[in-house]
XYZ file of C-alpha atoms in Angstrom:
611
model
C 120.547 145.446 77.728
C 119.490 142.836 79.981
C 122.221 142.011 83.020
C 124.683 139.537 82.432
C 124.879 136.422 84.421
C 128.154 134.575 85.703
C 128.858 131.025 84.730
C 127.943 128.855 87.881
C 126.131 131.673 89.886
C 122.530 131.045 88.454
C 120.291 128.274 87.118
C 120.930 124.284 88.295
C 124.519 126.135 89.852
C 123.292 127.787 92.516
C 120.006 125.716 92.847
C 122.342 122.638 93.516
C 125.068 122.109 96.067
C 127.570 119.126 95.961
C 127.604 116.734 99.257
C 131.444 117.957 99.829
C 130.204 121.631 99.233
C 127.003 120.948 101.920
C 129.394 119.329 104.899
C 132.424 122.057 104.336
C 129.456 124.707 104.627
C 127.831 123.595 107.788
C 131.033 122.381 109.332
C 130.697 119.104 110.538
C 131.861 115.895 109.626
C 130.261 113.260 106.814
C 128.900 111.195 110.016
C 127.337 113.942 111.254
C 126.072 114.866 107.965
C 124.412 112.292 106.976
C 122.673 111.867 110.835
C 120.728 115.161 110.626
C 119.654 114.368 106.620
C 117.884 111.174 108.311
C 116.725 113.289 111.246
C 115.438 116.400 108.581
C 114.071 113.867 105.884
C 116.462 115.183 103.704
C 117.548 113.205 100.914
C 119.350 113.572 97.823
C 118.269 115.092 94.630
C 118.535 114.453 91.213
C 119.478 117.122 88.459
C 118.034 117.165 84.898
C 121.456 118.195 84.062
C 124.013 117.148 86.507
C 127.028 118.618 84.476
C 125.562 122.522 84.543
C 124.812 121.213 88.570
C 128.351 120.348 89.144
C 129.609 123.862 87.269
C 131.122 121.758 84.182
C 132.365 119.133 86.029
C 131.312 115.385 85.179
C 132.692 113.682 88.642
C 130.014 111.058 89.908
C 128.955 112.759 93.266
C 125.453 113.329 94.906
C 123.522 116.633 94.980
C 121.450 118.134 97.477
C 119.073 121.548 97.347
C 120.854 124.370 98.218
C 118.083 125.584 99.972
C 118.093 122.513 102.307
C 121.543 122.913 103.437
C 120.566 126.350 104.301
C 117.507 125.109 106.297
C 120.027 122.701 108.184
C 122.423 125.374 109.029
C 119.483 126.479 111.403
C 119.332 123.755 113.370
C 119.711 123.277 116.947
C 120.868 119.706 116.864
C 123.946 120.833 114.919
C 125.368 122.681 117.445
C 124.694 120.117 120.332
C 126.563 117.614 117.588
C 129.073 120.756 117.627
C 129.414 120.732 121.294
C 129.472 116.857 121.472
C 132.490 116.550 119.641
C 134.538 119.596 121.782
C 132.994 116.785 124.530
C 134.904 114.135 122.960
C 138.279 116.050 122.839
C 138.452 116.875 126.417
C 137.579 113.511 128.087
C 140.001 111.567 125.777
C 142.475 114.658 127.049
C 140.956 114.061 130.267
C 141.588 109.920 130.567
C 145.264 110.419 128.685
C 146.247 112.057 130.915
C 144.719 110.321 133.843
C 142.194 113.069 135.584
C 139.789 110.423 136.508
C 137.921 113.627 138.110
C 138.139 116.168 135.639
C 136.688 113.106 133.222
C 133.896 112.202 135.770
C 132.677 116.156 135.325
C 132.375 115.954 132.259
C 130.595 112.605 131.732
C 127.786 114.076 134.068
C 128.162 117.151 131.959
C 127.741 115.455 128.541
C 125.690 117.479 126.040
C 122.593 116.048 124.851
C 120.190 116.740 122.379
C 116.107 116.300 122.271
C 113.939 115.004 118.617
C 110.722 116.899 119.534
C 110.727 119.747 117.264
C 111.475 117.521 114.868
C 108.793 115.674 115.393
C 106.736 118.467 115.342
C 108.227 119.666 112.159
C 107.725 116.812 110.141
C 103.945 115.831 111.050
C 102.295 118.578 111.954
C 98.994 116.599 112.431
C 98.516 113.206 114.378
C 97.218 111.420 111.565
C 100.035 112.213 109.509
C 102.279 110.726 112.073
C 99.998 107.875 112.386
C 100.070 107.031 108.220
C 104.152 106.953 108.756
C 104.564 104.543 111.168
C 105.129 101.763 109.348
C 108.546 101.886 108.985
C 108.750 102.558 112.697
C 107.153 99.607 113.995
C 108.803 97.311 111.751
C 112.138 98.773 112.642
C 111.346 98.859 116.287
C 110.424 94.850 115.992
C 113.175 94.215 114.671
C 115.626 95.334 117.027
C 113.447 94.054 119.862
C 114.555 90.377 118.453
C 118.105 91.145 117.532
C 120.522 90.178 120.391
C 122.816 92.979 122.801
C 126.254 93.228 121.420
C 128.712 96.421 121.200
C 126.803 97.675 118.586
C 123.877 97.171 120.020
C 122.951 98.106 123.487
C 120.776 95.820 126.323
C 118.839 99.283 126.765
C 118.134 99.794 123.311
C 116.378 96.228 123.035
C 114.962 96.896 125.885
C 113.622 100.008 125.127
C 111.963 98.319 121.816
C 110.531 95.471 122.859
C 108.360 97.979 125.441
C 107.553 100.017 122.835
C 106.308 96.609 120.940
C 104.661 95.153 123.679
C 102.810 98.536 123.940
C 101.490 98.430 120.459
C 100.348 95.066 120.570
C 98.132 96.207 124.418
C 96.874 99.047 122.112
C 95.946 96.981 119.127
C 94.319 93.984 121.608
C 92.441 97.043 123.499
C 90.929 98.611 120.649
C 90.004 95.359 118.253
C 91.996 97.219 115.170
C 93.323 94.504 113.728
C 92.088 93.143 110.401
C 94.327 91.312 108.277
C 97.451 88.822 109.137
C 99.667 87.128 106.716
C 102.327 84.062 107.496
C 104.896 85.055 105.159
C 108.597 83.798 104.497
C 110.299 86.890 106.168
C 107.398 86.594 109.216
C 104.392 87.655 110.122
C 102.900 90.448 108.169
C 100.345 92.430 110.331
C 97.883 95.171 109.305
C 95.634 97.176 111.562
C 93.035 100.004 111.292
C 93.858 103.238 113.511
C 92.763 106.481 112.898
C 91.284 105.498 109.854
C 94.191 104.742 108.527
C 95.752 101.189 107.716
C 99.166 100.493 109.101
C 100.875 97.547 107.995
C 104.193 96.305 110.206
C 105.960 92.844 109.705
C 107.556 91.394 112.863
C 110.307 88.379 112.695
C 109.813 85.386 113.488
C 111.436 84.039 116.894
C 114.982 82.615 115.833
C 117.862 83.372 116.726
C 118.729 86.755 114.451
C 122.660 87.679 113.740
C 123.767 91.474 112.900
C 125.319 90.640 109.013
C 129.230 92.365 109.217
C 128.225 94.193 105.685
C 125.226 96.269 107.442
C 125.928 99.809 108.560
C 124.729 99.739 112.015
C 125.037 103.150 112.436
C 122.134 104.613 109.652
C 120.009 102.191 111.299
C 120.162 103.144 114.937
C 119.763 106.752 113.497
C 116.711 105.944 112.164
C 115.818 103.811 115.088
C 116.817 107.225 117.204
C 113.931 109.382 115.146
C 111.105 106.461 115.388
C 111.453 105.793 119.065
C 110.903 109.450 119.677
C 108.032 109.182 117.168
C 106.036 106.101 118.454
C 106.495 107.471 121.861
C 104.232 110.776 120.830
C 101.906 108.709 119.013
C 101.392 106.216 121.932
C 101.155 108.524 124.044
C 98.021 110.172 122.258
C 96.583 106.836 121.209
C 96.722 105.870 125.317
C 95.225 109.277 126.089
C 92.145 109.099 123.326
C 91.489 105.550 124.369
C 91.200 106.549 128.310
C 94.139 104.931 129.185
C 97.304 106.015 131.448
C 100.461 105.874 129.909
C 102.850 104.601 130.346
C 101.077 101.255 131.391
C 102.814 99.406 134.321
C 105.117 96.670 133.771
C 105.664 93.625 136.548
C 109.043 93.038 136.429
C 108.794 89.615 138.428
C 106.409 88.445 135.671
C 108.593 89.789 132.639
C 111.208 87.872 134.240
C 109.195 84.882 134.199
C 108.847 85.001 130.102
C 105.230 86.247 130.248
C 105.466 88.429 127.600
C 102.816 91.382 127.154
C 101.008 89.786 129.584
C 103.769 91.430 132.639
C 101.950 94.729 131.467
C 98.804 96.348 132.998
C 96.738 98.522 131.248
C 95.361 101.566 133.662
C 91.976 103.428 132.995
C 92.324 107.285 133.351
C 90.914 108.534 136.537
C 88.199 110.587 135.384
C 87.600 113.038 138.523
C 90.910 114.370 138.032
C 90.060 115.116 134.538
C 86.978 116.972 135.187
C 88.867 118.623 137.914
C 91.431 120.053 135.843
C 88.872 120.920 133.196
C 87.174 122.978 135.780
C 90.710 124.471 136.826
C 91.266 125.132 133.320
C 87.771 127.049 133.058
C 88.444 129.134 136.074
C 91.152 130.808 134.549
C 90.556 134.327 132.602
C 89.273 133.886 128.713
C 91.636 135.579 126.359
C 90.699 137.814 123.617
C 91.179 135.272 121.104
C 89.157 132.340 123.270
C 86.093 134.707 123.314
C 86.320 135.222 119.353
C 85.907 131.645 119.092
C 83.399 131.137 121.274
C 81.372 133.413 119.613
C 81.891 131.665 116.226
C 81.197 128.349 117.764
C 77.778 129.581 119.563
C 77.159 130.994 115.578
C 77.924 127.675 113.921
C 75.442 125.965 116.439
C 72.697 127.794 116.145
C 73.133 127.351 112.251
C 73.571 123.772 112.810
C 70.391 123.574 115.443
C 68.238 125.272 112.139
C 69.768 122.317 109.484
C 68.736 119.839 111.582
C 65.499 120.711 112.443
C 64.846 121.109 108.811
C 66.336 117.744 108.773
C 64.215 116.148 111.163
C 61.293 117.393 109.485
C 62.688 115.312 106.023
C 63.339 112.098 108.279
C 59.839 112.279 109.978
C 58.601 112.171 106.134
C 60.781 109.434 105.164
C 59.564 107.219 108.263
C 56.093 108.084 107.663
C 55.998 106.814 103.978
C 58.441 103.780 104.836
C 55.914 102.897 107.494
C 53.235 103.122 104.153
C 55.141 101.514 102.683
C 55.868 98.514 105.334
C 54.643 95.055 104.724
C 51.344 93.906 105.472
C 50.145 90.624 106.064
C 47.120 89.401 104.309
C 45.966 85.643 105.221
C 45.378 83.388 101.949
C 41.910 82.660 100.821
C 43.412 79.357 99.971
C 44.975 78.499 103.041
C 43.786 80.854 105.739
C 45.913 79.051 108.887
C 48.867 80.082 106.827
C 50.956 83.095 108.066
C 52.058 85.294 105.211
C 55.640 86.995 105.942
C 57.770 88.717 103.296
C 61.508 90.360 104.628
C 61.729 93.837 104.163
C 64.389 96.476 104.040
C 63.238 97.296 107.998
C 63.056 93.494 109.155
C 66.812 92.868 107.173
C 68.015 95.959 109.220
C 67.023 95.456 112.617
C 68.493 91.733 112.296
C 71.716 91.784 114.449
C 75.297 91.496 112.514
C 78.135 89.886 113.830
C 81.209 91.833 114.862
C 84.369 90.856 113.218
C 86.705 92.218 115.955
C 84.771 89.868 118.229
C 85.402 86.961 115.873
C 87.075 84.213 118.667
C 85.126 86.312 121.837
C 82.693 82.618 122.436
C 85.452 79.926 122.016
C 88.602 79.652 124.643
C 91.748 78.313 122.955
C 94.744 76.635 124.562
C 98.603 76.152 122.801
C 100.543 73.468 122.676
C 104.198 73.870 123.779
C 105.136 73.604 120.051
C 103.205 76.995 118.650
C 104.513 80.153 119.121
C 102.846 82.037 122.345
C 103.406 85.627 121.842
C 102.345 85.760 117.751
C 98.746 83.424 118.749
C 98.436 84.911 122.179
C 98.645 88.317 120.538
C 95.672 87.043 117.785
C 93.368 85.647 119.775
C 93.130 88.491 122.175
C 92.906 90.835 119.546
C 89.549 89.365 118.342
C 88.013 88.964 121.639
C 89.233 85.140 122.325
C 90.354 83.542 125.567
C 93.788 81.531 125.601
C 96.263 79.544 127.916
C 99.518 78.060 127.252
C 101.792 75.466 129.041
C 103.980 76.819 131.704
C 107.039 75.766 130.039
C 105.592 78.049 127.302
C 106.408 81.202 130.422
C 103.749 82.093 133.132
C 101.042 84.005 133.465
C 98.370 81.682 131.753
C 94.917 82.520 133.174
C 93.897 78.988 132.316
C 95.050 75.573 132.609
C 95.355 72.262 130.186
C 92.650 70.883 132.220
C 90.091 73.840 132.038
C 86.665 72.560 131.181
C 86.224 75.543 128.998
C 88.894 75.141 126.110
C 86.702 74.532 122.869
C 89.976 74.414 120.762
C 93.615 73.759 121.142
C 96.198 74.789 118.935
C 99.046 72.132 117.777
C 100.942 71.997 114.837
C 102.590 68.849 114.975
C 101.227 65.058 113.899
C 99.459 62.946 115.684
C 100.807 60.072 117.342
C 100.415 56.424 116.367
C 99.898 54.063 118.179
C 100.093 56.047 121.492
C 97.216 54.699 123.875
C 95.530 57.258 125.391
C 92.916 57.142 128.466
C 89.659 57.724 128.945
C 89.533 60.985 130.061
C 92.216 62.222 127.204
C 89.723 60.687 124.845
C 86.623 62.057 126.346
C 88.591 65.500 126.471
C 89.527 64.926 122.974
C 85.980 64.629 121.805
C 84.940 67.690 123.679
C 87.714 70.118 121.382
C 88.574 70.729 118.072
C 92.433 70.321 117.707
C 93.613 72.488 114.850
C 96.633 74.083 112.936
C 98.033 76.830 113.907
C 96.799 78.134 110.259
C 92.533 78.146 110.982
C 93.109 80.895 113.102
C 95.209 83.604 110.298
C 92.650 82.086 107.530
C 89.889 82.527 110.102
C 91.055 86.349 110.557
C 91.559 87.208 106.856
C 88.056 85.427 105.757
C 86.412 87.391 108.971
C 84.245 84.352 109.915
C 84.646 80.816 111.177
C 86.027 78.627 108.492
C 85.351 74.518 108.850
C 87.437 73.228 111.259
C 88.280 69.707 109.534
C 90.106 71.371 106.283
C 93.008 71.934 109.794
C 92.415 69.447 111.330
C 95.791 67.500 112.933
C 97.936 66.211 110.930
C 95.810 67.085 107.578
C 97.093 68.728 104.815
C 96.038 72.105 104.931
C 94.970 74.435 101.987
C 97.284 77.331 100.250
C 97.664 80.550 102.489
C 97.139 83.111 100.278
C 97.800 87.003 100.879
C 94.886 88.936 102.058
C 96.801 91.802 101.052
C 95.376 93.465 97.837
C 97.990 92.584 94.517
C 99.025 94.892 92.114
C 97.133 95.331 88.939
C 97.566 92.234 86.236
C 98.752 89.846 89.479
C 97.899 86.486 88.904
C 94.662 85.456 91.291
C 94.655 81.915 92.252
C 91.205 82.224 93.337
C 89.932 83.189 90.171
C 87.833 80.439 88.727
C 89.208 78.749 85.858
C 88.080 79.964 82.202
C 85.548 77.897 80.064
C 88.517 76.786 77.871
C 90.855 75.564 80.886
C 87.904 73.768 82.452
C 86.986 72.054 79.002
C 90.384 71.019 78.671
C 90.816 69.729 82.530
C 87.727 67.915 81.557
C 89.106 66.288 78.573
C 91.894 65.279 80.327
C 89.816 63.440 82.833
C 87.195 61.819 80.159
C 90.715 60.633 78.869
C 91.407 59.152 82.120
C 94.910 56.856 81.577
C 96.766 58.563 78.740
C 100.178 57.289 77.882
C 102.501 59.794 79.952
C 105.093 59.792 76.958
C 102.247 59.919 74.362
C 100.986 63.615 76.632
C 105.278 64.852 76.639
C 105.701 64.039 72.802
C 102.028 65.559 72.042
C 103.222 68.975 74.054
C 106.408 68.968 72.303
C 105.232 69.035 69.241
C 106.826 65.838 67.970
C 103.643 64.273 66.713
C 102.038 67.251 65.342
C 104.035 70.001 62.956
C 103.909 73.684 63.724
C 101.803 73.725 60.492
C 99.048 71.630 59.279
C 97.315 74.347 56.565
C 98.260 72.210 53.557
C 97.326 68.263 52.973
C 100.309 67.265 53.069
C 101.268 68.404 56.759
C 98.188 67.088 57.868
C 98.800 63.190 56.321
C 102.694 63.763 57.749
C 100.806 64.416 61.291
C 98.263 61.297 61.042
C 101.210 58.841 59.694
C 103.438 60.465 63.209
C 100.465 59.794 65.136
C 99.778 56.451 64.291
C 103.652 55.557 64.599
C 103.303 56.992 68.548
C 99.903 54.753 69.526
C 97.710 58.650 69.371
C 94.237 57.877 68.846
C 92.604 59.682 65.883
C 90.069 61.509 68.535
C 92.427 62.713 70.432
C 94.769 63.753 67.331
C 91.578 66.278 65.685
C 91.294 67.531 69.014
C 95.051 68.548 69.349
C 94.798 69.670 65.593
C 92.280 71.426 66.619
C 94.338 73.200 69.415
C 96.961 74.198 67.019
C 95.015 75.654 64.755
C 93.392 78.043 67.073
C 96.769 79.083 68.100
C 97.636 79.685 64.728
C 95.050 81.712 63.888
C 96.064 83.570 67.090
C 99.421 83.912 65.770
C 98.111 85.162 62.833
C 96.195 88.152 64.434
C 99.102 89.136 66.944
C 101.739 89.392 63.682
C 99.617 91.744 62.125
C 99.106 93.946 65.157
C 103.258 93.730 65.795
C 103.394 94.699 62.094
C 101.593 98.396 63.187
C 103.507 97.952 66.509
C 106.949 98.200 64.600
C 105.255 100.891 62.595
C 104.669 103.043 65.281
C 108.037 102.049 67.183
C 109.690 103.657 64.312
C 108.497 106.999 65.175
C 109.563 107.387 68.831
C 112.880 108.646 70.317
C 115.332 106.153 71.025
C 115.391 106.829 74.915
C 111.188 106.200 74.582
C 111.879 103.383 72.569
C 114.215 101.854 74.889
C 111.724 102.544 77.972
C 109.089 100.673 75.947
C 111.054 97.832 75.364
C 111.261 97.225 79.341
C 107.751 97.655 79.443
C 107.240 94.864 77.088
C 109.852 92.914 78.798
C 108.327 92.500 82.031
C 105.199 91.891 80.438
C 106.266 89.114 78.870
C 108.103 87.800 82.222
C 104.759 88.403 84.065
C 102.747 86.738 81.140
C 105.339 83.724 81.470
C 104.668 83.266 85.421
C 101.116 83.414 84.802
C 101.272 80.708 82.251
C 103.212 79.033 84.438
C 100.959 78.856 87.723
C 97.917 78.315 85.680
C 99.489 75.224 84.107
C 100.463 73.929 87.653
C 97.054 74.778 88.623
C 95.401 72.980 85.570
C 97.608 70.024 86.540
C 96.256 69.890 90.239
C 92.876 70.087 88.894
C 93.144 67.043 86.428
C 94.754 65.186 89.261
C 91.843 66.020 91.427
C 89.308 65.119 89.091
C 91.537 61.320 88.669
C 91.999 60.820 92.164
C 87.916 61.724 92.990
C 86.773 59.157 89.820
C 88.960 56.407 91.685
């Protein structure tokens, strides 16, 4: 006889604990609580069956693994949270009843706790920490804009704005950026490090107000475990790149507004490097150390036999591509001709064009309208040179007058009627003054688009998302089908159609949802004549209707076997499918939608360009 089994000691019971059960356990409060779940990455779970969970109870509550409360009564920052609150009780004892020293003792005693090992914990590899940093930097951003109140302190902002201005000296250093996007919320960023793409968005510089209705708390606890973060992963992206870090920071020049530019980036000395290597060397090889020596010298000499073999294979592959190389052969024709053909070799050795070094030959200057930081931040990223107005904040390596500026930056209209000199107009002839939008669509397209589409004052074209959409997203720079481009060019061999005549012909009023049988059709012809339609234009909209009939047609019989086979599943599947099918038709609708108001743009384009 097998062993019995108590109710609620086995099965979802015991694999489940209750969030009242989990914070009476480890004995700390629900604040408390729910700070080391953020810190851990533990989150709540989800029961198939939440009433065998909650032992036969069916109280709304949230569940958590039993096994992770039991990993969280191990940790070490729940007993400095212990010890923090024992703090608490004696200096409010303390200042009640006025021991102003007793109090001062133990402010300088005050426990504190570290976030290392928990760093360490939860990436064990840098590239791990490097794909999760996403959420980091955009939370770090956004408390670097957000103003010092009780709630949030001067340090804190300070403390993330150096961490931003750090990322932004890394990015600008290496040339990772590759993709920016001008977006409602802000400025969507995305950069390539460590193979890996990391995507932040940063807020745009207005003034930003804490909402009353947003826990403050849960986000500086969060903000708590991504400072500690970004400062390991800084710390190794400084090191990799040969940089010191920390870099230095002028304060006079911070002061001043000048923005990442109050920072100096430091290169490693390399003699104390190869000193300490040497130191580290000297010291006596452990057991282990020699093992793995031994295995390395045994991988190289394998590796020193592959490529030798594979030398061999490349010497025969360059001997038959030089065969097989192009030869010239003069013409009997025309022997002063010279014959040339490109080959794979010629196409090869002919020298591409570095993206990251996209804006590295033109020197760009900002008007006092564009925001500095966001275009001073883009431009040096790809290699450009740029200069601002001092009222824009110091440090501008150039000045309005520098002979070298090939473009300047201004996003507002140009003045009429202003008279400008002769040197303003000679200066003006030298540059290209564009939006502030050439240099995004310039990044995103990874070339040098035509300067006059942003020109000043001109209307400039859509800024679309270089980010890649989900599956079935409408593409607005998809080129219209055969049928849309027939009927934009119907429209426009129409030319001046009666505006009413083109609302009652969509509504249907002049045509009948059916025109199979004679006597639909002469009801249609007699309504058409009554409007003004011509008869042309009336078989071409019976035409239209037709098609979509026939459509119609198809699609009922496919939602005949559609019911069919609805009728077999479960209800839940059933219901699950009819939310499918719901936001497919919503998505279908939008689509229709922005193809008709693209359809309608290019029938206005094709009017306005035949007058």
């Amino acid at each position: 006889m097998g062993r019995l089994k108590k109710k609620g000691k086995a099965g979802a019971a015991k694999a489940y604990v209750t969030r009242t059960a989990a914070v009476k356990k480890l004995q700390c409060s629900l604040a408390d609580f729910r700070r080391l779940c953020i810190l851990k990455g533990i989150f709540p779970r989800e029961p198939r069956n939440k009433k065998k969970a909650n032992k036969g109870s069916t109280a709304p509550t949230s569940f958590y693994y039993a096994k992770d409360i039991a990993y969280l009564a191990h940790e070490p920052i729940l007993n400095k949270l212990r010890e923090h609150k024992a703090f608490a009780k004696k200096i409010s004892r303390a200042l009640g009843r006025g021991e102003w020293s007793t109090a001062k003792h133990l402010e300088d005693q005050k426990p504190s706790y570290r976030l290392d090992h928990v760093i360490k914990e939860r990436y064990p590899t840098f590239v791990d920490a490097v794909r999760d940093i996403d959420d980091a930097l955009c939370m770090v951003f956004l408390f670097a804009t957000l103003p010092a109140n009780d709630r949030v302190s001067p340090s804190l902002v300070a403390n993330c704005s150096r961490l931003a201005a750090e990322w932004q000296l890394y990015i600008m250093h290496s040339r990772s950026l590759r993709k920016v996007f001008l977006s409602i919320k802000g400025i969507y960023y995305q950069a390539e490090v460590m193979d890996q793409s990391v995507t932040w968005l940063v807020p745009y510089q207005f003034t930003q107000n804490i909402p009353t209705d947003v826990d403050v708390r849960v986000m500086l606890t969060f903000l708590e475990l991504y400072q500690t973060l970004l400062g390991f992963v800084f710390f190794k992206l400084y090191t990799d790149a040969g940089l010191v870090y920390p870099p230095t920071i002028d304060t006079s020049r911070d002061d001043a507004g000048a923005g990442i530019g109050s920072f100096t980036l430091r290169v490693a000395n390399p003699a104390h490097a190869i000193a300490s290597k040497s130191e580290n060397t000297a010291k006596k090889a452990s057991s282990k150390e020699v093992r793995q020596a031994i295995k390395l010298i045994v991988s190289e000499t394998s590796t020193t036999e592959h490529d030798t073999s594979m030398a061999t294979v490349v010497d025969d592959v360059q001997a038959v591509e030089a065969d097989e190389e192009f030869v010239p052969h003069l013409s009997t024709s025309e022997p002063d001709a010279v014959a040339s053909l490109p080959t794979l070799q010629s196409l090869s050795a002919i020298p591409r064009s570095d993206p990251s070094l996209l804006f590295s030959p033109y020197t760009f200057f900002l008007s006092r309208e564009v925001s500095r930081p966001v275009f001073e931040f883009l431009i040096r990223s790809f290699g450009g040179r740029v200069g601002w107005l001092p009222s824009s904040g110091s440090g501008s390596p150039i000045t309005e007058s520098d002979e070298t500026i090939t473009h300047v930056i201004t996003d507002r209209p140009i003045a009429m009627g202003a008279g400008l000199s002769q040197e303003e107009k000679e200066r003006r002839r030298r540059r290209r003054y564009v939006q502030p939008q050439w240099v995004a669509d310039c990044i995103n397209a990874g070339k040098i688009l035509v300067e006059d589409l942003y020109s000043q004052g001109a209307m400039l074209p859509p800024h679309l998302s270089p980010f890649d959409a989900k599956p079935g997203a409408y593409d607005p720079t998809a080129p219209l089908s055969e049928e849309e481009e027939e009927a934009v060019a119907i429209d426009d061999a129409d030319g001046g159609a009666d505006e009413e005549v083109e609302s009652r012909l969509e509504s249907g009023k002049v045509l009948s949802t059916n025109v199979d049988s004679a006597d639909d059709l002469h009801a249609a012809e007699l309504a058409a004549e009554v409007a003004g339609v011509d008869y042309e234009e009336l078989q071409r909209d019976m035409q239209k209707v037709q098609k979509t009939q026939r459509s119609e047609r198809k699609l009922a019989g496919r939602d005949d076997e559609t019911d069919m086979a609805k009728m077999l599943l479960s209800s839940k599947k059933r219901k699950l499918y009819e939310r499918m099918k719901h936001s497919q038709r919503k998505r279908a609708a939008e689509h229709d939608a922005l193809k008709e108001k693209r359809r309608k743009i290019e029938r206005e384009k094709h009017r306005s360009g035949r007058s």
